[in-house]
Each structure stands twice: as C-alpha cells, then as structure tokens.
C-alpha cells in the first residue's frame, strides 16, 4: 500500500480540553512562541542545567506507590548500570511517590527509615557513588497525589532545604491537592526556595498542562508536563501514549535548551506494548526532544527493550545540542510525517509513523523535511543502522503497522553523535585522621560516549572553598577531575563542596549542561598549620 498526505489529523476527545488550552494560549499570548523571548527568560541560564533533555528513570509507571523501598531503588540503580542504560546517558534516578518522607511535629521532613533504612541522604550517596544523579518527588499542594506524603504548601523553603540536604539533583513537583493556589506564584516560590537552598536542581513541574506551563515555566524550571499521565501504574496504554505524543508535538515552539515539554515518562518495555510500538514511542520522544525518563522495570527487560532504550543513534536526536523539538508536518490519520528538527552537524531528523495495521511504502520528499527539493542526500536509518544514498529528491521507506521509520538525513556520509556523558562517580569522600597537615586526593572521571573529543572541562577556581583545588587531566573522550584537599589549619568537622564544571560542544560551539559533583571531607581532629 502506498500513501501520501491528505487531510490534517483529528484530535481525540480526551485531549479536547488540553488542545483548546493550547489554541487559546497561542491566540491570547503569542509572545512566548518567540525563541529570543524564551532565551532571555530561561532559568537554566544561571544554573547551566538540562541544556539537553534530562535522561533517567522514575518508578511510577512500573510500580505506583506501595512497592517502592530503598531495596527496590537500589536494585533498579544496579540494573540501570549493568544493562548499559547508564552508558547511554540515563542518569537521574530515585524514588518518586514512594512514601519516602513524612513531616515531623517540628514541621521538618524526615526520611521514612522503615522503608529507606539508609535515610534519603544515604540513598542519595549510593546513587551518586554509582555515577548517577539523584531524583526526588514532592507536590506543590498540601499532599502528594496519593496523599501518602506531605506536600510543600506553607513549607516551601524548609522542604527545598531538606531536598538540598538529601542532595537531590532533580525534583519533580506535582500539582495535586492544590485547590485555591495560584499556579505561577506557587511554582515561582518553589523555584525561589530552591535557589535559597543553594543546590542547583533540575526543576520538573508536573501540572499535566494545567496553567499552560509552556508559557511561563522556562523562567522557573527546566521541564513541565504537558498532558495527563501516560498510563496507570503497571500497564502501558498504547492509544493514550500516541494521543499524548500528538498533543505534545503541538507545543514545539516552546521548547529549547534548558526548557522542555515533558510528555511524561516513557512506557517502552512495559506490559501491553509490542516491540514496534516501543520503537515508535521512543522515536516520538527523541524527535520531540522530550526528557527520556524510562518508566519500566529495569530489572526485567528483554533484549529488544534494552536495544530500544540504549539506541545511541536515536538518543543522539534527543540529546542534540540545538535542542529543537520536532513536530508533525502532515498527518492523514494513518500516516504522519514528523520533521522540524535541525541537528548540530547540519543534518536533520525525520520520522514517518504508520498508525495502520499492515505494511506501508511511503515517500519522504526533501522539501518536506527542511532541505531543497533537488538536494542529493544520505539517509541513516536509526533503527536498522544502515546508511544509503545519495538519494535525489527524497527517499522511499517501508513502515510496518504501529511502527516508525526514524531517519537522519545529511549532505555528508558522517553522522556524529553529540556528547553523551558517563561518570564513574559523582561523590568524592575524603577523611583526614591526623593532626599534621596533609594533602588528600579523590577523582571523578567523565567519559564521552559521543563522537567528539571534548575540550578540557573548566572549573572556576574562585567557586571553590580554600581547602579544595581541582585540576582536570586527560583529554578528548575521557577526562579526570583530580580533587586535592589541603588540610592545614582545618578544624575538626565535616566539610562539603559542590563542584561545577562547564564545557562546550565542539561541532556546534553550544554550551553543554553544567556538570556538578559533591566533595565531602571529614576532619577527625584539629589540624596544625
Ligand atoms: C501524578 C503524576 C504522575 C505520578 C503520580 C504520583 O499523577 O502525573 O507522574 O508522579 O502523580 O502520585
């Protein structure tokens, strides 16, 4: 069967309210659609975080609330490392609505030690020690959605301080039980509280599109949910995931480095989804520069689920330094063509989705995906990993039912992968036991799984406390931060520094997300000068 474009797509009833909201917001206030405007207001300008979409894992899709414990999260962390997901860039991980804290009589949050015996700080240290980043969850209202945990209402500053003490790197903030609260004021206050707590965090707003966060949340946080939940815990819902992709793609003008539309965690690898459907979901999410937060049980993955989630050529589209969100160019109900995603090396991504049952042979013309009609171009198939071409005018692709052809198209035969960073640890712990001055060192090694050698990472020495110095050794793909502590004159006590490092992606010249790690120093007795 051969298909070509006909009518624009129809939108499901479930999203009428959301889409009405989008239409309204675009009509009433077109200003935020201007990328320059958004650029000025991006919160990430100061913390340098999430300049490409955050990648990680969250428990809700697979588990819901009750099964979450420290043991489960640690098993998932280990599976994330062993399965190769860590090497593909997945980093943010932690309990979400996992009954992990409560509020004490003094108003302070305390870890639920029955479920998390190491406490939330101990769990954070475990995650950082594995070279991963710590994600936690709360709510902007009086209680979280399940009502099992307290929300931040009235305790914004105290709670963000507690999250900083637990060393969270990412905080998802839900919008349940928030009746009567002004959404912009509430999330702004939480952003202020995070800054006051002094630990930069990826701020993930979760109002499911309520309040049109794409219009304002880039000034407060780094990503915002655009729709309802992608599934109920335990079971993927293919039709709902597709509807969510088609609602989220309409918000493409609002996304860019440091500010992302979030269509929710992925359902790839969950029960209820075929392999082709998993491939399509992953292609949609990468094409939309969505946060790639896996939601399946990582302890129990088929080879094909691992291959989908760790397909670096697809991840490269998501993690492209230009940060453009692709969108639907045309849609005839059964077939849609997605483009509008220029990439850092001058190539472009295209996605052809076939919603029908059998196979379809389809044509992608170069002038539909951002090139000149007469161009002769190379095509990289991101699922079969084959390069063909040069093709004049366009290319024919064969797509199976519920499947997606995901392509990268270029004037040259090279298809470089942007930086995908992997750390051996994000925590350096040192102990000075004697009273004589000594020098102690601990290292953090960062490897780039992408194509380019990176310039040396830069650490501003003025940002470090007087007892710590950092030198970067090695070069290109693997660089090591050598942290040297000079203990002379230090008093007995615990010392802490959060080190920030910056870099630039060499092909595009774009700044890369800032990299942060913790240095702990325990001084057992007063040290002489
Ligand atoms: C909301 C969010 C979900 C999840 C649950 C937890 O429904 O949208 O992603 O965090 O709350 O209760």
Short mmCIF file of C-alpha atoms and ligand atoms in Angstrom, two decimals:
data_model
loop_
_atom_site.label_atom_id
_atom_site.label_comp_id
_atom_site.label_asym_id
_atom_site.label_seq_id
_atom_site.Cartn_x
_atom_site.Cartn_y
_atom_site.Cartn_z
CA UNK A 1 0.00 0.00 0.00
CA UNK A 2 1.34 3.46 -0.90
CA UNK A 3 0.10 6.52 0.95
CA UNK A 4 0.70 10.20 0.68
CA UNK A 5 -0.51 13.22 2.60
CA UNK A 6 -4.18 14.16 2.62
CA UNK A 7 -6.11 15.87 5.45
CA UNK A 8 -4.77 17.19 8.77
CA UNK A 9 -5.10 14.95 11.82
CA UNK A 10 -8.13 14.67 14.07
CA UNK A 11 -7.59 15.03 17.80
CA UNK A 12 -9.02 12.61 20.31
CA UNK A 13 -11.79 13.66 22.69
CA UNK A 14 -9.52 13.09 25.67
CA UNK A 15 -7.35 15.98 24.59
CA UNK A 16 -10.00 18.43 23.51
CA UNK A 17 -9.58 20.43 26.71
CA UNK A 18 -5.83 20.41 26.51
CA UNK A 19 -5.70 21.30 22.83
CA UNK A 20 -8.29 24.03 23.39
CA UNK A 21 -5.96 25.37 26.03
CA UNK A 22 -3.05 25.30 23.63
CA UNK A 23 -5.02 27.07 20.92
CA UNK A 24 -6.23 29.67 23.40
CA UNK A 25 -2.83 30.30 24.82
CA UNK A 26 -1.30 30.69 21.39
CA UNK A 27 -4.06 33.12 20.41
CA UNK A 28 -4.06 35.15 23.59
CA UNK A 29 -0.34 35.48 24.12
CA UNK A 30 1.80 34.77 21.09
CA UNK A 31 4.94 36.29 22.67
CA UNK A 32 6.33 33.15 24.29
CA UNK A 33 6.47 31.49 20.86
CA UNK A 34 9.43 33.70 20.01
CA UNK A 35 12.61 31.77 20.77
CA UNK A 36 14.50 35.02 21.56
CA UNK A 37 11.95 35.81 24.24
CA UNK A 38 12.28 32.39 25.78
CA UNK A 39 16.04 32.64 25.64
CA UNK A 40 16.03 35.73 27.84
CA UNK A 41 13.85 34.10 30.43
CA UNK A 42 15.45 30.66 30.69
CA UNK A 43 16.14 29.67 34.26
CA UNK A 44 18.95 27.38 33.03
CA UNK A 45 20.94 30.49 32.01
CA UNK A 46 22.20 30.69 35.58
CA UNK A 47 22.47 27.05 36.73
CA UNK A 48 23.51 25.65 33.32
CA UNK A 49 21.37 22.56 33.93
CA UNK A 50 19.41 20.45 31.44
CA UNK A 51 20.65 22.18 28.28
CA UNK A 52 19.75 18.88 26.67
CA UNK A 53 16.69 16.92 27.89
CA UNK A 54 17.26 15.11 31.21
CA UNK A 55 17.55 11.32 30.95
CA UNK A 56 16.85 8.86 33.75
CA UNK A 57 14.33 6.52 35.35
CA UNK A 58 11.32 7.07 37.62
CA UNK A 59 9.33 4.37 39.44
CA UNK A 60 5.71 5.49 38.98
CA UNK A 61 4.82 3.82 35.65
CA UNK A 62 6.05 0.38 36.67
CA UNK A 63 5.32 0.37 40.38
CA UNK A 64 2.97 3.07 41.63
CA UNK A 65 3.43 3.97 45.28
CA UNK A 66 3.29 0.91 47.53
CA UNK A 67 6.15 -1.32 46.28
CA UNK A 68 8.79 1.43 46.46
CA UNK A 69 11.55 0.87 49.04
CA UNK A 70 15.27 1.55 49.31
CA UNK A 71 15.91 -2.07 48.31
CA UNK A 72 13.88 -1.68 45.12
CA UNK A 73 15.51 1.62 44.15
CA UNK A 74 18.99 0.18 44.73
CA UNK A 75 18.16 -2.89 42.62
CA UNK A 76 16.95 -0.59 39.84
CA UNK A 77 20.10 1.54 40.12
CA UNK A 78 22.25 -1.58 39.78
CA UNK A 79 20.17 -2.76 36.79
CA UNK A 80 20.49 0.67 35.19
CA UNK A 81 24.27 0.36 35.37
CA UNK A 82 24.51 -3.33 34.35
CA UNK A 83 22.06 -3.16 31.43
CA UNK A 84 24.00 -0.41 29.64
CA UNK A 85 21.41 2.33 30.23
CA UNK A 86 23.93 4.34 32.22
CA UNK A 87 26.36 4.17 29.29
CA UNK A 88 23.62 5.50 27.02
CA UNK A 89 23.22 8.62 29.20
CA UNK A 90 20.43 7.73 31.67
CA UNK A 91 21.42 9.38 34.94
CA UNK A 92 18.56 10.80 37.08
CA UNK A 93 17.04 8.12 39.32
CA UNK A 94 15.31 7.87 42.70
CA UNK A 95 12.03 7.16 44.48
CA UNK A 96 9.05 9.31 43.47
CA UNK A 97 5.76 8.90 45.31
CA UNK A 98 7.42 6.13 47.31
CA UNK A 99 6.30 7.05 50.85
CA UNK A 100 9.87 8.11 51.48
CA UNK A 101 9.36 11.00 53.91
CA UNK A 102 6.87 12.46 56.38
CA UNK A 103 6.58 15.74 58.25
CA UNK A 104 7.55 15.70 61.91
CA UNK A 105 5.85 17.70 64.68
CA UNK A 106 8.51 20.42 64.23
CA UNK A 107 7.39 20.86 60.61
CA UNK A 108 10.60 19.31 59.23
CA UNK A 109 10.66 16.48 56.69
CA UNK A 110 12.19 13.23 57.91
CA UNK A 111 13.10 10.12 55.94
CA UNK A 112 10.88 7.07 56.32
CA UNK A 113 13.54 4.80 57.84
CA UNK A 114 11.28 1.75 57.85
CA UNK A 115 11.24 1.78 54.04
CA UNK A 116 14.56 3.58 53.45
CA UNK A 117 16.90 2.39 56.25
CA UNK A 118 19.87 4.46 54.97
CA UNK A 119 17.71 7.58 55.01
CA UNK A 120 17.20 9.74 51.94
CA UNK A 121 20.69 11.20 52.21
CA UNK A 122 22.17 7.67 52.38
CA UNK A 123 20.23 6.66 49.27
CA UNK A 124 21.48 9.80 47.51
CA UNK A 125 25.07 8.93 48.38
CA UNK A 126 24.56 5.42 46.96
CA UNK A 127 23.22 6.85 43.70
CA UNK A 128 25.99 9.47 43.43
CA UNK A 129 28.60 6.81 44.20
CA UNK A 130 27.42 4.91 41.11
CA UNK A 131 27.97 7.96 38.89
CA UNK A 132 24.25 8.72 38.72
CA UNK A 133 22.11 11.71 39.71
CA UNK A 134 19.53 11.75 42.49
CA UNK A 135 15.87 12.43 41.67
CA UNK A 136 13.15 13.04 44.28
CA UNK A 137 9.48 13.94 44.15
CA UNK A 138 7.04 16.16 46.03
CA UNK A 139 3.89 18.20 45.47
CA UNK A 140 3.10 21.92 45.41
CA UNK A 141 -0.18 21.42 47.30
CA UNK A 142 -0.95 20.18 50.80
CA UNK A 143 -0.35 16.49 50.00
CA UNK A 144 1.07 14.39 47.17
CA UNK A 145 -1.36 12.80 44.71
CA UNK A 146 -1.68 9.51 46.58
CA UNK A 147 -2.00 11.58 49.82
CA UNK A 148 0.68 9.30 51.31
CA UNK A 149 3.24 12.12 51.67
CA UNK A 150 3.05 15.78 52.70
CA UNK A 151 3.09 18.47 50.02
CA UNK A 152 5.19 21.62 50.23
CA UNK A 153 2.36 24.16 50.69
CA UNK A 154 3.39 26.51 53.50
CA UNK A 155 6.77 24.77 53.90
CA UNK A 156 8.36 25.64 50.56
CA UNK A 157 11.68 26.93 51.95
CA UNK A 158 12.05 24.26 54.66
CA UNK A 159 11.28 21.44 52.21
CA UNK A 160 13.60 22.63 49.45
CA UNK A 161 16.30 22.92 52.16
CA UNK A 162 15.62 19.28 53.15
CA UNK A 163 15.87 18.17 49.49
CA UNK A 164 19.20 20.03 49.21
CA UNK A 165 20.43 18.35 52.43
CA UNK A 166 19.49 14.98 50.94
CA UNK A 167 21.49 16.14 47.90
CA UNK A 168 18.76 15.87 45.32
CA UNK A 169 19.79 16.90 41.79
CA UNK A 170 16.27 16.79 40.31
CA UNK A 171 12.93 17.48 41.95
CA UNK A 172 9.62 16.64 40.33
CA UNK A 173 6.85 18.78 41.84
CA UNK A 174 3.28 17.60 41.34
CA UNK A 175 0.11 19.74 41.40
CA UNK A 176 -2.36 17.57 43.37
CA UNK A 177 -4.34 18.92 46.36
CA UNK A 178 -3.56 22.50 45.33
CA UNK A 179 -7.12 23.90 45.33
CA UNK A 180 -7.14 27.69 45.55
CA UNK A 181 -3.40 28.09 44.88
CA UNK A 182 -2.14 30.35 42.11
CA UNK A 183 -0.06 28.07 39.90
CA UNK A 184 2.53 30.59 38.67
CA UNK A 185 3.05 32.10 42.12
CA UNK A 186 3.33 28.68 43.75
CA UNK A 187 5.91 27.26 41.35
CA UNK A 188 7.83 30.58 41.37
CA UNK A 189 8.01 30.43 45.15
CA UNK A 190 9.32 26.86 44.94
CA UNK A 191 11.97 27.98 42.44
CA UNK A 192 12.96 30.77 44.83
CA UNK A 193 13.15 28.25 47.67
CA UNK A 194 15.43 26.03 45.59
CA UNK A 195 17.77 28.94 44.93
CA UNK A 196 17.75 29.84 48.63
CA UNK A 197 18.66 26.23 49.47
CA UNK A 198 21.83 26.74 47.39
CA UNK A 199 21.92 23.45 45.48
CA UNK A 200 21.10 23.72 41.77
CA UNK A 201 18.42 21.20 40.83
CA UNK A 202 16.56 20.23 37.69
CA UNK A 203 13.08 21.52 38.49
CA UNK A 204 10.44 19.32 36.84
CA UNK A 205 6.97 20.90 37.05
CA UNK A 206 4.06 18.49 36.90
CA UNK A 207 0.70 20.21 36.39
CA UNK A 208 -0.27 17.98 33.42
CA UNK A 209 -0.70 21.07 31.20
CA UNK A 210 -2.84 22.95 33.73
CA UNK A 211 -1.98 26.67 33.71
CA UNK A 212 -0.27 26.31 30.28
CA UNK A 213 3.20 25.94 31.84
CA UNK A 214 4.91 26.11 28.43
CA UNK A 215 4.12 29.87 28.55
CA UNK A 216 5.99 30.63 31.79
CA UNK A 217 7.74 27.63 33.34
CA UNK A 218 11.02 28.07 31.43
CA UNK A 219 11.78 31.02 33.71
CA UNK A 220 11.26 28.87 36.82
CA UNK A 221 12.35 25.34 35.99
CA UNK A 222 13.66 23.11 33.25
CA UNK A 223 10.75 20.90 32.13
CA UNK A 224 6.99 20.77 32.52
CA UNK A 225 4.42 18.05 31.99
CA UNK A 226 2.10 18.92 29.13
CA UNK A 227 -0.56 16.21 29.48
CA UNK A 228 -2.26 13.71 31.75
CA UNK A 229 -0.40 10.56 32.87
CA UNK A 230 0.77 8.32 30.04
CA UNK A 231 -0.54 5.19 31.80
CA UNK A 232 -1.83 3.81 35.06
CA UNK A 233 0.88 2.02 37.08
CA UNK A 234 1.76 -1.45 35.78
CA UNK A 235 0.32 -1.38 32.25
CA UNK A 236 1.24 0.54 29.10
CA UNK A 237 -1.59 2.19 27.16
CA UNK A 238 -0.58 2.46 23.51
CA UNK A 239 -3.53 4.59 22.37
CA UNK A 240 -3.04 7.05 25.22
CA UNK A 241 0.72 7.31 24.60
CA UNK A 242 0.10 8.10 20.91
CA UNK A 243 -2.52 10.74 21.82
CA UNK A 244 -0.04 12.29 24.24
CA UNK A 245 2.66 12.43 21.55
CA UNK A 246 0.25 14.18 19.18
CA UNK A 247 -0.79 16.70 21.86
CA UNK A 248 2.79 17.38 22.93
CA UNK A 249 4.17 17.89 19.42
CA UNK A 250 1.94 20.98 19.03
CA UNK A 251 3.97 22.74 21.70
CA UNK A 252 7.24 22.54 19.73
CA UNK A 253 7.84 26.33 19.61
CA UNK A 254 8.07 26.48 23.39
CA UNK A 255 10.94 24.00 23.81
CA UNK A 256 14.67 24.70 23.66
CA UNK A 257 17.87 24.20 25.64
CA UNK A 258 17.05 24.26 29.36
CA UNK A 259 13.25 24.28 28.91
CA UNK A 260 11.48 21.16 27.73
CA UNK A 261 7.93 20.00 27.09
CA UNK A 262 7.50 16.78 29.07
CA UNK A 263 5.02 14.26 27.64
CA UNK A 264 5.60 12.06 30.74
CA UNK A 265 7.80 9.07 31.47
CA UNK A 266 8.17 6.51 28.70
CA UNK A 267 6.21 3.25 28.56
CA UNK A 268 8.83 1.40 26.49
CA UNK A 269 9.33 -2.12 27.88
CA UNK A 270 6.10 -2.17 29.90
CA UNK A 271 3.46 -4.90 29.61
CA UNK A 272 0.90 -4.15 26.91
CA UNK A 273 3.26 -2.77 24.27
CA UNK A 274 4.63 -4.55 21.20
CA UNK A 275 8.24 -4.14 20.07
CA UNK A 276 7.17 -1.93 17.14
CA UNK A 277 5.09 0.21 19.47
CA UNK A 278 8.03 0.57 21.86
CA UNK A 279 10.20 1.66 18.93
CA UNK A 280 7.59 4.22 17.89
CA UNK A 281 7.25 5.67 21.40
CA UNK A 282 11.00 6.01 21.70
CA UNK A 283 11.20 7.63 18.24
CA UNK A 284 8.43 10.13 19.17
CA UNK A 285 10.08 11.05 22.46
CA UNK A 286 13.50 11.53 20.82
CA UNK A 287 12.02 13.51 17.94
CA UNK A 288 10.24 15.80 20.42
CA UNK A 289 13.45 16.43 22.44
CA UNK A 290 11.48 15.10 25.42
CA UNK A 291 13.07 14.21 28.72
CA UNK A 292 13.88 10.50 28.35
CA UNK A 293 12.70 9.15 31.68
CA UNK A 294 12.29 5.37 31.43
CA UNK A 295 9.31 4.03 33.38
CA UNK A 296 9.69 0.26 33.02
CA UNK A 297 11.08 -2.28 35.48
CA UNK A 298 14.78 -2.22 34.61
CA UNK A 299 15.41 -5.47 36.47
CA UNK A 300 13.32 -7.36 33.97
CA UNK A 301 13.99 -6.22 30.40
CA UNK A 302 14.00 -8.13 27.14
CA UNK A 303 16.94 -7.70 24.78
CA UNK A 304 14.74 -5.68 22.45
CA UNK A 305 13.71 -3.26 25.24
CA UNK A 306 17.37 -2.70 26.11
CA UNK A 307 18.22 -2.22 22.43
CA UNK A 308 15.47 0.38 22.05
CA UNK A 309 16.33 2.36 25.19
CA UNK A 310 20.08 2.29 24.54
CA UNK A 311 20.00 3.05 20.81
CA UNK A 312 22.62 5.81 20.85
CA UNK A 313 21.75 6.95 17.33
CA UNK A 314 18.19 7.66 18.46
CA UNK A 315 19.32 9.13 21.79
CA UNK A 316 21.57 11.44 19.72
CA UNK A 317 18.49 13.03 18.15
CA UNK A 318 17.02 13.70 21.60
CA UNK A 319 20.30 14.97 23.04
CA UNK A 320 21.17 17.22 20.11
CA UNK A 321 22.79 20.46 21.35
CA UNK A 322 20.49 22.68 19.24
CA UNK A 323 17.55 21.45 21.34
CA UNK A 324 14.90 21.83 18.62
CA UNK A 325 11.64 19.94 19.15
CA UNK A 326 10.42 18.15 16.03
CA UNK A 327 6.73 18.27 15.11
CA UNK A 328 4.14 16.91 12.69
CA UNK A 329 4.46 18.29 9.17
CA UNK A 330 1.45 16.48 7.81
CA UNK A 331 -0.92 13.80 9.05
CA UNK A 332 -3.60 11.91 7.15
CA UNK A 333 -4.85 9.91 10.12
CA UNK A 334 -2.97 6.72 9.25
CA UNK A 335 0.37 8.22 8.35
CA UNK A 336 2.18 11.21 9.73
CA UNK A 337 5.46 12.83 8.79
CA UNK A 338 7.44 14.49 11.56
CA UNK A 339 10.31 16.91 10.90
CA UNK A 340 11.42 20.38 12.03
CA UNK A 341 14.45 19.06 13.91
CA UNK A 342 17.70 20.53 12.58
CA UNK A 343 20.75 18.89 14.19
CA UNK A 344 24.11 20.19 15.32
CA UNK A 345 26.10 18.98 12.29
CA UNK A 346 23.72 20.34 9.64
CA UNK A 347 21.79 17.08 9.29
CA UNK A 348 18.06 16.79 10.10
CA UNK A 349 15.83 14.18 11.69
CA UNK A 350 12.63 12.84 10.13
CA UNK A 351 10.09 10.37 11.43
CA UNK A 352 7.41 8.59 9.42
CA UNK A 353 4.75 6.98 11.61
CA UNK A 354 2.28 4.43 10.29
CA UNK A 355 -0.75 4.03 12.53
CA UNK A 356 -2.30 1.33 10.33
CA UNK A 357 -2.03 -2.44 10.65
CA UNK A 358 -0.14 -3.87 7.66
CA UNK A 359 2.95 -2.52 5.88
CA UNK A 360 3.10 0.75 4.01
CA UNK A 361 5.59 2.02 1.43
CA UNK A 362 5.90 5.74 1.86
CA UNK A 363 7.81 8.60 0.28
CA UNK A 364 9.60 11.36 2.16
CA UNK A 365 10.41 14.34 -0.10
CA UNK A 366 13.39 16.52 0.78
CA UNK A 367 11.45 19.77 0.71
CA UNK A 368 9.08 18.37 3.37
CA UNK A 369 11.88 17.90 5.88
CA UNK A 370 13.82 21.16 5.51
CA UNK A 371 16.13 20.54 2.55
CA UNK A 372 15.93 21.81 -1.05
CA UNK A 373 13.84 19.60 -3.33
CA UNK A 374 16.80 19.00 -5.65
CA UNK A 375 19.31 18.06 -2.91
CA UNK A 376 21.15 14.74 -3.08
CA UNK A 377 21.28 13.38 0.44
CA UNK A 378 22.46 10.47 2.56
CA UNK A 379 19.98 8.71 4.82
CA UNK A 380 20.81 6.97 8.06
CA UNK A 381 18.12 4.59 9.28
CA UNK A 382 18.32 4.94 13.07
CA UNK A 383 16.72 1.56 13.75
CA UNK A 384 18.48 -0.62 11.15
CA UNK A 385 21.72 1.42 11.42
CA UNK A 386 22.20 1.46 7.63
CA UNK A 387 23.33 4.43 5.54
CA UNK A 388 22.10 4.73 1.95
CA UNK A 389 22.41 7.36 -0.75
CA UNK A 390 22.93 9.81 -2.11
CA UNK A 391 19.20 9.99 -2.88
CA UNK A 392 17.85 12.66 -5.24
CA UNK A 393 14.62 14.43 -4.27
CA UNK A 394 13.54 12.12 -1.49
CA UNK A 395 13.56 8.56 -0.19
CA UNK A 396 11.08 5.68 -0.07
CA UNK A 397 10.64 3.90 3.25
CA UNK A 398 8.69 0.80 4.24
CA UNK A 399 6.99 1.00 7.62
CA UNK A 400 5.13 -1.78 9.44
CA UNK A 401 1.92 -1.35 11.47
CA UNK A 402 2.27 0.86 14.61
CA UNK A 403 5.90 1.32 13.64
CA UNK A 404 8.05 4.31 12.81
CA UNK A 405 10.82 4.90 10.31
CA UNK A 406 13.26 7.15 12.14
CA UNK A 407 15.83 8.75 9.88
CA UNK A 408 18.70 11.18 9.95
CA UNK A 409 19.31 12.94 6.67
CA UNK A 410 22.53 14.68 5.70
CA UNK A 411 24.56 16.17 2.86
CA UNK A 412 27.55 14.11 4.03
CA UNK A 413 28.02 10.46 4.95
CA UNK A 414 29.05 11.28 8.54
CA UNK A 415 26.53 11.09 11.35
CA UNK A 416 28.34 12.24 14.51
CA UNK A 417 26.82 11.55 17.93
CA UNK A 418 26.65 14.57 20.29
CA UNK A 419 28.15 14.30 23.79
CA UNK A 420 26.68 11.54 25.97
CA UNK A 421 28.43 11.78 29.34
CA UNK A 422 29.05 8.95 31.76
CA UNK A 423 30.65 9.43 35.20
CA UNK A 424 32.41 6.82 37.32
CA UNK A 425 31.15 8.67 40.43
CA UNK A 426 29.59 11.99 41.43
CA UNK A 427 30.81 11.74 45.02
CA UNK A 428 34.31 12.18 46.42
CA UNK A 429 34.60 11.30 50.13
CA UNK A 430 37.86 12.03 51.93
CA UNK A 431 38.87 11.60 55.58
CA UNK A 432 41.73 13.38 57.35
CA UNK A 433 42.54 11.45 60.52
CA UNK A 434 45.78 13.08 61.77
CA UNK A 435 46.66 16.44 63.24
CA UNK A 436 49.55 17.03 60.82
CA UNK A 437 48.73 18.84 57.55
CA UNK A 438 48.30 16.51 54.61
CA UNK A 439 47.11 16.53 51.03
CA UNK A 440 44.36 14.12 50.05
CA UNK A 441 43.07 13.45 46.56
CA UNK A 442 39.95 11.88 45.08
CA UNK A 443 38.95 11.70 41.43
CA UNK A 444 35.86 11.89 39.24
CA UNK A 445 36.24 10.56 35.69
CA UNK A 446 33.90 11.62 32.91
CA UNK A 447 33.75 9.71 29.62
CA UNK A 448 32.08 11.00 26.48
CA UNK A 449 30.28 8.21 24.59
CA UNK A 450 29.58 10.64 21.73
CA UNK A 451 31.80 11.12 18.66
CA UNK A 452 33.87 14.17 19.52
CA UNK A 453 36.87 14.73 21.71
CA UNK A 454 35.77 17.40 24.16
CA UNK A 455 37.79 20.46 25.09
CA UNK A 456 39.03 20.35 28.70
CA UNK A 457 36.29 20.80 31.31
CA UNK A 458 36.55 24.14 33.12
CA UNK A 459 36.16 24.65 36.86
CA UNK A 460 36.24 28.23 38.12
CA UNK A 461 38.79 28.18 40.97
CA UNK A 462 37.00 31.14 42.58
CA UNK A 463 33.92 28.95 43.07
CA UNK A 464 35.85 26.51 45.30
CA UNK A 465 36.40 26.72 49.07
CA UNK A 466 40.01 27.49 50.18
CA UNK A 467 40.70 23.88 51.23
CA UNK A 468 39.94 22.42 47.77
CA UNK A 469 41.61 22.68 44.37
CA UNK A 470 40.60 20.87 41.17
CA UNK A 471 42.78 20.01 38.17
CA UNK A 472 41.45 18.38 35.00
CA UNK A 473 43.72 15.76 33.44
CA UNK A 474 43.46 13.59 30.35
CA UNK A 475 41.74 14.86 27.26
CA UNK A 476 39.34 14.11 24.48
CA UNK A 477 36.95 11.30 25.32
CA UNK A 478 37.99 10.70 28.94
CA UNK A 479 38.91 13.40 31.43
CA UNK A 480 39.57 13.13 35.14
CA UNK A 481 38.90 15.77 37.79
CA UNK A 482 41.64 15.47 40.39
CA UNK A 483 40.32 16.98 43.63
CA UNK A 484 43.07 17.89 46.08
CA UNK A 485 42.28 18.79 49.66
CA UNK A 486 44.89 20.63 51.78
CA UNK A 487 44.03 20.08 55.42
CA UNK A 488 46.48 22.58 57.01
CA UNK A 489 44.72 24.68 59.63
CA UNK A 490 41.33 22.97 59.27
CA UNK A 491 39.25 22.49 62.41
CA UNK A 492 37.66 19.16 63.29
CA UNK A 493 34.35 18.82 61.45
CA UNK A 494 32.57 17.96 58.22
CA UNK A 495 33.25 19.98 55.06
CA UNK A 496 31.36 19.92 51.80
CA UNK A 497 31.78 21.46 48.35
CA UNK A 498 29.64 21.22 45.26
CA UNK A 499 31.94 21.47 42.24
CA UNK A 500 30.59 22.86 38.96
CA UNK A 501 32.30 22.18 35.63
CA UNK A 502 31.43 23.64 32.23
CA UNK A 503 32.21 22.70 28.67
CA UNK A 504 31.32 23.47 25.07
CA UNK A 505 30.19 21.06 22.39
CA UNK A 506 32.93 21.42 19.74
CA UNK A 507 30.93 20.97 16.49
CA UNK A 508 28.13 23.46 17.27
CA UNK A 509 30.04 25.64 19.75
CA UNK A 510 27.00 25.41 22.06
CA UNK A 511 27.43 25.32 25.86
CA UNK A 512 26.90 21.90 27.38
CA UNK A 513 24.88 21.24 30.54
CA UNK A 514 26.91 22.09 33.62
CA UNK A 515 28.21 19.07 35.47
CA UNK A 516 28.07 19.07 39.29
CA UNK A 517 29.57 16.67 41.85
CA UNK A 518 29.96 16.61 45.64
CA UNK A 519 33.18 16.57 47.64
CA UNK A 520 32.92 15.56 51.30
CA UNK A 521 35.77 15.94 53.74
CA UNK A 522 35.73 14.62 57.27
CA UNK A 523 38.40 16.14 59.55
CA UNK A 524 38.71 13.93 62.60
CA UNK A 525 40.87 16.28 64.76
CA UNK A 526 42.07 19.87 64.53
CA UNK A 527 44.95 20.11 62.03
CA UNK A 528 48.06 22.24 62.64
CA UNK A 529 49.04 24.99 60.20
C1 LIG B 1 0.69 12.29 39.18
C2 LIG B 1 1.84 12.43 38.20
C3 LIG B 1 2.48 11.07 37.99
C4 LIG B 1 2.98 10.49 39.30
C5 LIG B 1 1.81 10.43 40.28
C6 LIG B 1 2.24 10.07 41.67
O1 LIG B 1 -0.34 11.55 38.66
O2 LIG B 1 1.36 12.94 36.99
O3 LIG B 1 3.57 11.18 37.08
O4 LIG B 1 4.03 11.28 39.80
O5 LIG B 1 1.14 11.71 40.38
O6 LIG B 1 1.14 10.06 42.53
#
